[in-house]
Tab-separated table of C-alpha atoms and ligand atoms in Angstrom:
chain	number	residue	atom	x	y	z
A	7	MET	CA	115.801	96.956	102.822
A	8	LYS	CA	112.197	96.947	104.039
A	9	ASN	CA	109.863	94.750	102.085
A	10	LYS	CA	106.146	95.354	102.337
A	11	GLU	CA	105.419	91.624	102.003
A	12	TRP	CA	107.168	90.901	105.319
A	13	THR	CA	105.021	90.791	108.399
A	14	GLU	CA	105.837	89.869	111.986
A	15	VAL	CA	105.244	86.193	111.222
A	16	SER	CA	107.932	86.258	108.492
A	17	PHE	CA	110.701	86.296	111.127
A	18	GLU	CA	112.287	83.704	113.412
A	19	GLU	CA	114.905	83.856	116.177
A	20	VAL	CA	117.854	81.479	115.847
A	21	ASN	CA	120.903	80.490	117.912
A	22	CYS	CA	124.490	79.835	116.848
A	23	PHE	CA	124.325	76.658	114.774
A	24	ARG	CA	127.581	75.423	116.380
A	25	CYS	CA	127.013	76.177	120.056
A	26	GLY	CA	123.217	76.478	120.269
A	27	ILE	CA	123.441	79.749	122.223
A	28	LYS	CA	121.829	83.146	121.674
A	29	GLY	CA	124.984	85.305	121.450
A	30	HIS	CA	125.248	89.086	121.821
A	31	LEU	CA	124.151	92.017	119.656
A	32	LEU	CA	126.635	93.634	117.253
A	33	TYR	CA	124.306	95.889	115.214
A	34	ASN	CA	120.650	96.526	114.621
A	35	GLN	CA	119.697	96.341	110.947
A	36	GLY	CA	116.053	97.332	110.514
A	37	PRO	CA	113.927	94.331	111.477
A	38	PHE	CA	117.109	92.191	111.643
A	39	ARG	CA	119.869	91.970	114.259
A	40	VAL	CA	123.490	91.032	113.625
A	41	ILE	CA	124.582	88.731	116.466
A	42	GLU	CA	127.941	87.287	117.469
A	43	CYS	CA	128.186	83.962	119.301
A	44	SER	CA	129.903	84.640	122.640
A	45	GLN	CA	131.428	81.173	122.604
A	46	CYS	CA	132.815	80.556	119.092
A	47	GLY	CA	132.642	83.997	117.418
A	48	GLN	CA	130.297	82.921	114.609
A	49	VAL	CA	128.253	85.910	113.374
A	50	PHE	CA	124.631	85.413	112.382
A	51	ILE	CA	121.303	87.130	111.772
A	52	SER	CA	118.559	86.789	114.385
A	53	PRO	CA	115.742	87.440	113.964
A	54	ARG	CA	116.033	86.371	110.343
A	55	LEU	CA	113.511	85.725	107.568
A	56	LYS	CA	111.743	82.369	107.814
A	57	GLU	CA	112.357	79.844	105.071
A	58	ILE	CA	109.045	80.517	103.334
A	59	ALA	CA	109.838	84.237	102.986
A	60	ARG	CA	113.367	83.514	101.750
A	61	LYS	CA	112.079	80.970	99.231
A	62	ARG	CA	109.757	83.588	97.777
A	63	MET	CA	112.736	85.918	97.359
A	64	TYR	CA	114.806	83.345	95.419
A	65	GLU	CA	111.887	82.402	93.139
A	66	ASN	CA	111.507	86.008	92.081
A	67	SER	CA	113.104	86.239	88.635
A	68	GLY	CA	114.675	89.545	89.650
A	69	TYR	CA	116.898	87.792	92.200
A	70	PHE	CA	118.884	85.874	89.597
A	71	ASP	CA	119.042	87.964	86.493
A	72	GLU	CA	119.508	85.682	83.476
A	73	GLY	CA	121.728	88.351	81.937
A	74	ILE	CA	124.129	88.018	84.847
A	75	TYR	CA	123.931	84.404	85.905
A	76	GLY	CA	122.904	82.651	82.759
A	77	PHE	CA	123.293	83.060	79.059
A	78	SER	CA	121.884	86.086	77.411
A	79	LYS	CA	122.308	87.513	73.941
A	80	LYS	CA	122.233	90.974	75.473
A	81	PHE	CA	125.580	92.419	76.493
A	82	SER	CA	125.804	92.908	80.224
A	83	LEU	CA	128.701	94.551	82.078
A	84	ALA	CA	127.861	92.446	85.130
A	85	LEU	CA	128.610	89.309	83.117
A	86	ILE	CA	132.300	90.244	82.767
A	87	PRO	CA	133.366	89.487	86.371
A	88	GLN	CA	131.108	86.400	86.391
A	89	LYS	CA	132.996	85.066	83.382
A	90	ILE	CA	136.425	86.002	84.781
A	91	TRP	CA	135.598	84.131	88.007
A	92	SER	CA	134.132	81.103	86.237
A	93	TYR	CA	137.020	80.537	83.810
A	94	SER	CA	139.773	81.222	86.343
A	95	ARG	CA	138.152	79.037	89.008
A	96	LEU	CA	137.899	76.211	86.481
A	97	ASN	CA	141.559	76.727	85.720
A	98	LEU	CA	142.348	76.433	89.421
A	99	ILE	CA	140.355	73.186	89.546
A	100	ARG	CA	142.167	71.852	86.501
A	101	HIS	CA	145.452	72.675	88.250
A	102	LEU	CA	144.317	70.843	91.425
A	103	LEU	CA	143.508	67.767	89.347
A	104	LYS	CA	146.839	68.052	87.504
A	105	GLY	CA	145.034	68.528	84.197
A	106	ASP	CA	143.183	65.224	84.419
A	107	ILE	CA	139.535	66.326	84.173
A	108	LYS	CA	138.067	64.055	81.519
A	109	GLY	CA	135.054	62.261	83.004
A	110	LYS	CA	135.685	63.601	86.512
A	111	LYS	CA	132.500	64.238	88.495
A	112	LEU	CA	131.779	67.838	89.470
A	113	LEU	CA	128.861	68.957	91.609
A	114	GLU	CA	127.909	72.610	91.929
A	115	ILE	CA	125.609	73.483	94.827
A	116	GLY	CA	123.635	76.665	94.161
A	117	CYS	CA	124.233	76.623	90.412
A	118	ALA	CA	121.748	79.467	89.688
A	119	TYR	CA	121.265	79.662	85.887
A	120	GLY	CA	124.130	77.267	85.148
A	121	LEU	CA	126.888	79.544	83.838
A	122	PHE	CA	129.722	77.763	85.699
A	123	LEU	CA	128.138	74.336	85.270
A	124	GLU	CA	127.858	74.694	81.492
A	125	ILE	CA	131.472	75.878	81.135
A	126	SER	CA	132.592	72.920	83.298
A	127	ARG	CA	130.668	70.526	81.068
A	128	GLN	CA	132.295	72.013	77.960
A	129	LYS	CA	135.748	71.416	79.501
A	130	GLY	CA	135.012	67.709	79.960
A	131	PHE	CA	133.564	67.340	83.453
A	132	GLU	CA	130.573	65.135	84.134
A	133	VAL	CA	128.425	67.793	85.839
A	134	THR	CA	125.526	67.822	88.294
A	135	GLY	CA	123.884	70.849	89.868
A	136	ILE	CA	121.718	71.537	92.883
A	137	GLU	CA	119.620	74.695	92.977
A	138	TYR	CA	117.194	76.093	95.554
A	139	SER	CA	115.250	78.219	93.062
A	140	TYR	CA	112.789	76.152	91.036
A	141	THR	CA	112.569	78.945	88.448
A	142	ALA	CA	116.310	78.534	87.795
A	143	VAL	CA	116.120	74.705	87.780
A	144	LYS	CA	113.403	74.776	85.105
A	145	TRP	CA	115.430	77.266	83.062
A	146	ILE	CA	118.595	75.111	83.131
A	147	ARG	CA	116.756	71.895	82.276
A	148	LYS	CA	114.997	73.533	79.335
A	149	ASN	CA	117.835	75.646	77.944
A	150	LEU	CA	121.003	73.720	78.833
A	151	GLY	CA	119.671	70.194	79.354
A	152	LEU	CA	121.913	69.700	82.379
A	153	ASN	CA	121.320	67.325	85.283
A	154	VAL	CA	120.091	69.568	88.122
A	155	TYR	CA	118.386	68.636	91.373
A	156	TYR	CA	115.897	71.028	92.914
A	157	GLY	CA	116.218	71.722	96.630
A	158	GLU	CA	118.870	71.510	99.339
A	159	ILE	CA	121.776	69.084	99.494
A	160	GLU	CA	120.799	68.007	103.023
A	161	LYS	CA	117.516	66.620	101.664
A	162	ILE	CA	118.795	64.945	98.480
A	163	ARG	CA	120.075	61.360	98.709
A	164	LEU	CA	123.348	61.354	96.810
A	165	GLN	CA	125.839	58.517	96.743
A	166	GLU	CA	128.668	58.577	99.299
A	167	ASN	CA	132.273	59.264	98.185
A	168	ASP	CA	131.112	60.050	94.667
A	169	TYR	CA	132.367	63.480	93.581
A	170	ASP	CA	135.874	64.548	92.588
A	171	ILE	CA	134.992	68.241	92.845
A	172	ILE	CA	132.247	70.018	94.802
A	173	CYS	CA	131.848	73.774	94.337
A	174	PHE	CA	129.614	76.347	95.953
A	175	TRP	CA	130.061	79.989	94.997
A	176	ASP	CA	128.572	82.437	97.513
A	177	VAL	CA	126.205	79.848	98.944
A	178	ILE	CA	127.273	78.844	102.473
A	179	GLU	CA	126.245	82.244	103.918
A	180	HIS	CA	122.679	81.626	102.634
A	181	VAL	CA	121.989	78.123	103.944
A	182	GLU	CA	119.722	77.194	106.836
A	183	ASP	CA	122.472	75.430	108.840
A	184	PRO	CA	126.077	75.515	107.519
A	185	GLY	CA	127.048	72.597	109.816
A	186	LEU	CA	124.486	70.237	108.261
A	187	PHE	CA	125.339	71.600	104.812
A	188	LEU	CA	129.056	70.766	105.190
A	189	LYS	CA	128.332	67.360	106.693
A	190	SER	CA	126.365	66.516	103.536
A	191	VAL	CA	129.272	67.766	101.404
A	192	SER	CA	131.755	65.734	103.440
A	193	ARG	CA	129.676	62.571	102.956
A	194	ILE	CA	129.647	62.701	99.150
A	195	ILE	CA	133.127	64.056	98.321
A	196	LYS	CA	135.729	61.413	97.401
A	197	GLU	CA	138.614	60.802	99.822
A	198	ASN	CA	140.987	62.591	97.441
A	199	GLY	CA	138.422	65.088	96.079
A	200	PHE	CA	138.484	68.882	96.398
A	201	ILE	CA	135.890	71.309	97.703
A	202	ILE	CA	136.201	74.799	96.228
A	203	PHE	CA	133.981	77.659	97.319
A	204	SER	CA	133.705	81.394	97.767
A	205	CYS	CA	132.050	83.459	100.478
A	206	PRO	CA	132.195	86.905	102.052
A	207	TYR	CA	134.151	87.178	105.309
A	208	PHE	CA	133.412	89.229	108.364
A	209	ASN	CA	136.991	90.146	109.265
A	210	SER	CA	137.617	91.599	105.778
A	211	LEU	CA	138.655	95.249	105.616
A	212	PRO	CA	135.322	96.537	104.200
A	213	ALA	CA	133.305	94.630	106.830
A	214	SER	CA	135.551	95.822	109.680
A	215	ILE	CA	135.521	99.461	108.604
A	216	LEU	CA	131.944	99.832	107.378
A	217	LYS	CA	130.320	97.748	110.142
A	218	SER	CA	126.513	97.996	109.783
A	219	LYS	CA	126.989	99.825	106.432
A	220	TRP	CA	128.948	96.920	104.876
A	221	TRP	CA	127.353	96.314	101.459
A	222	THR	CA	127.547	92.522	101.777
A	223	LEU	CA	125.764	92.323	105.115
A	224	LYS	CA	122.437	91.809	103.230
A	225	PRO	CA	120.665	90.358	106.302
A	226	GLU	CA	117.588	89.225	104.362
A	227	GLN	CA	119.690	86.633	102.488
A	228	HIS	CA	123.094	86.285	104.234
A	229	LEU	CA	122.166	84.381	107.385
A	230	TRP	CA	125.708	83.549	108.545
A	231	HIS	CA	128.897	85.602	108.419
A	232	PHE	CA	132.195	83.753	108.782
A	233	THR	CA	135.597	84.939	109.849
A	234	LEU	CA	138.628	83.011	108.630
A	235	ASN	CA	138.727	81.541	112.113
A	236	THR	CA	135.104	80.347	112.273
A	237	LEU	CA	135.381	78.960	108.718
A	238	ASP	CA	138.279	76.795	109.865
A	239	MET	CA	136.239	75.519	112.823
A	240	VAL	CA	133.083	74.884	110.812
A	241	PHE	CA	134.971	72.870	108.207
A	242	SER	CA	136.807	70.758	110.784
A	243	ASP	CA	133.494	70.084	112.609
A	244	SER	CA	132.513	68.229	109.405
A	245	LYS	CA	135.818	66.325	109.079
A	246	LEU	CA	137.004	68.695	106.375
A	247	GLN	CA	140.191	70.695	106.303
A	248	LEU	CA	140.717	74.086	104.686
A	249	ILE	CA	143.972	73.750	102.813
A	250	ARG	CA	144.113	77.135	101.070
A	251	VAL	CA	142.401	80.502	101.321
A	252	ILE	CA	142.745	83.124	98.581
A	253	LYS	CA	141.955	86.617	99.860
A	254	SER	CA	143.588	88.838	97.258
A	255	PRO	CA	141.176	90.859	95.091
A	256	PHE	CA	143.889	90.789	92.406
A	257	SER	CA	143.788	87.020	92.052
A	258	LEU	CA	141.491	86.307	89.076
A	259	VAL	CA	139.502	83.682	91.025
A	260	ASN	CA	138.533	86.424	93.508
A	261	PHE	CA	138.902	89.368	91.123
A	262	SER	CA	137.710	92.756	92.468
A	263	ARG	CA	136.283	91.205	95.640
A	264	PHE	CA	137.740	92.968	98.650
A	265	ASP	CA	135.434	91.300	101.171
A	266	SER	CA	135.372	87.703	99.944
A	267	ILE	CA	137.600	84.666	99.786
A	268	VAL	CA	137.974	81.595	97.636
A	269	GLY	CA	138.725	78.539	99.750
A	270	ILE	CA	139.910	75.021	98.970
A	271	ALA	CA	139.190	72.133	101.322
A	272	LYS	CA	139.724	68.388	101.453
A	273	LYS	CA	138.625	65.555	103.707
A	274	SER	CA	140.650	65.575	106.921
A	275	LYS	CA	143.323	62.891	107.053
A	276	ARG	CA	142.382	60.043	109.365
A	277	ILE	CA	144.667	59.770	112.331
A	278	LYS	CA	146.026	56.228	112.513
A	279	GLY	CA	146.384	54.224	115.684
B	26	ZN	ZN1	128.930	79.478	118.531
């Protein structure tokens, strides 16, 4: 977990993004600390790596292995679950849209090397991606010719109420501020659109039993850890409503993942009167 490139100046202290308070210590994790907000229960890493150190990590070609996240002629065992998730999640989306996907606009935030985006395009979606790693953005543009923005959704001016589907697979735990992230999502999703995502959760069995040994803690990259409860709050803060959570590791959309969920959200209904 220690990286010789990190120095004291690579770290920053942060507060709960919802309540702005420091919170209390759950576990020490090397140079990192796992903190729980005493007010809302959100779990987060503080001190955490500063943006510049995290950026360096995502640009490293070893972080996203093309064999896993992209298209490779080499056979890779790791590609099997990636493909199971991608095809079954697309099937779920097709079901949500009642089969009507031709020309529908799909945005994937954190599209890595474009595996899911390319499959979505082949099924008839009009696809756009956003990716934080410039190495991956260049790769997609050159090899798949897809429309991908480089950077973070909070800093990209996208049209309001424009997307039928917005997906982010294992992304929300990595972002600088999940509140600002979801507000940007809420702004550009259509009134009747669907948000579909996956993320690890902190009240899962592996996380509860293994505590500081939980394999998904990864404090250098997972800055925020949600419980089902805090996820609900964070979505409603941004005028979004979680309408379904799939926890089962036997469901193909979440296959073999004992510590993660797939969630579906929509814009909250406006209260009349
Ligand atoms: Zn809080």
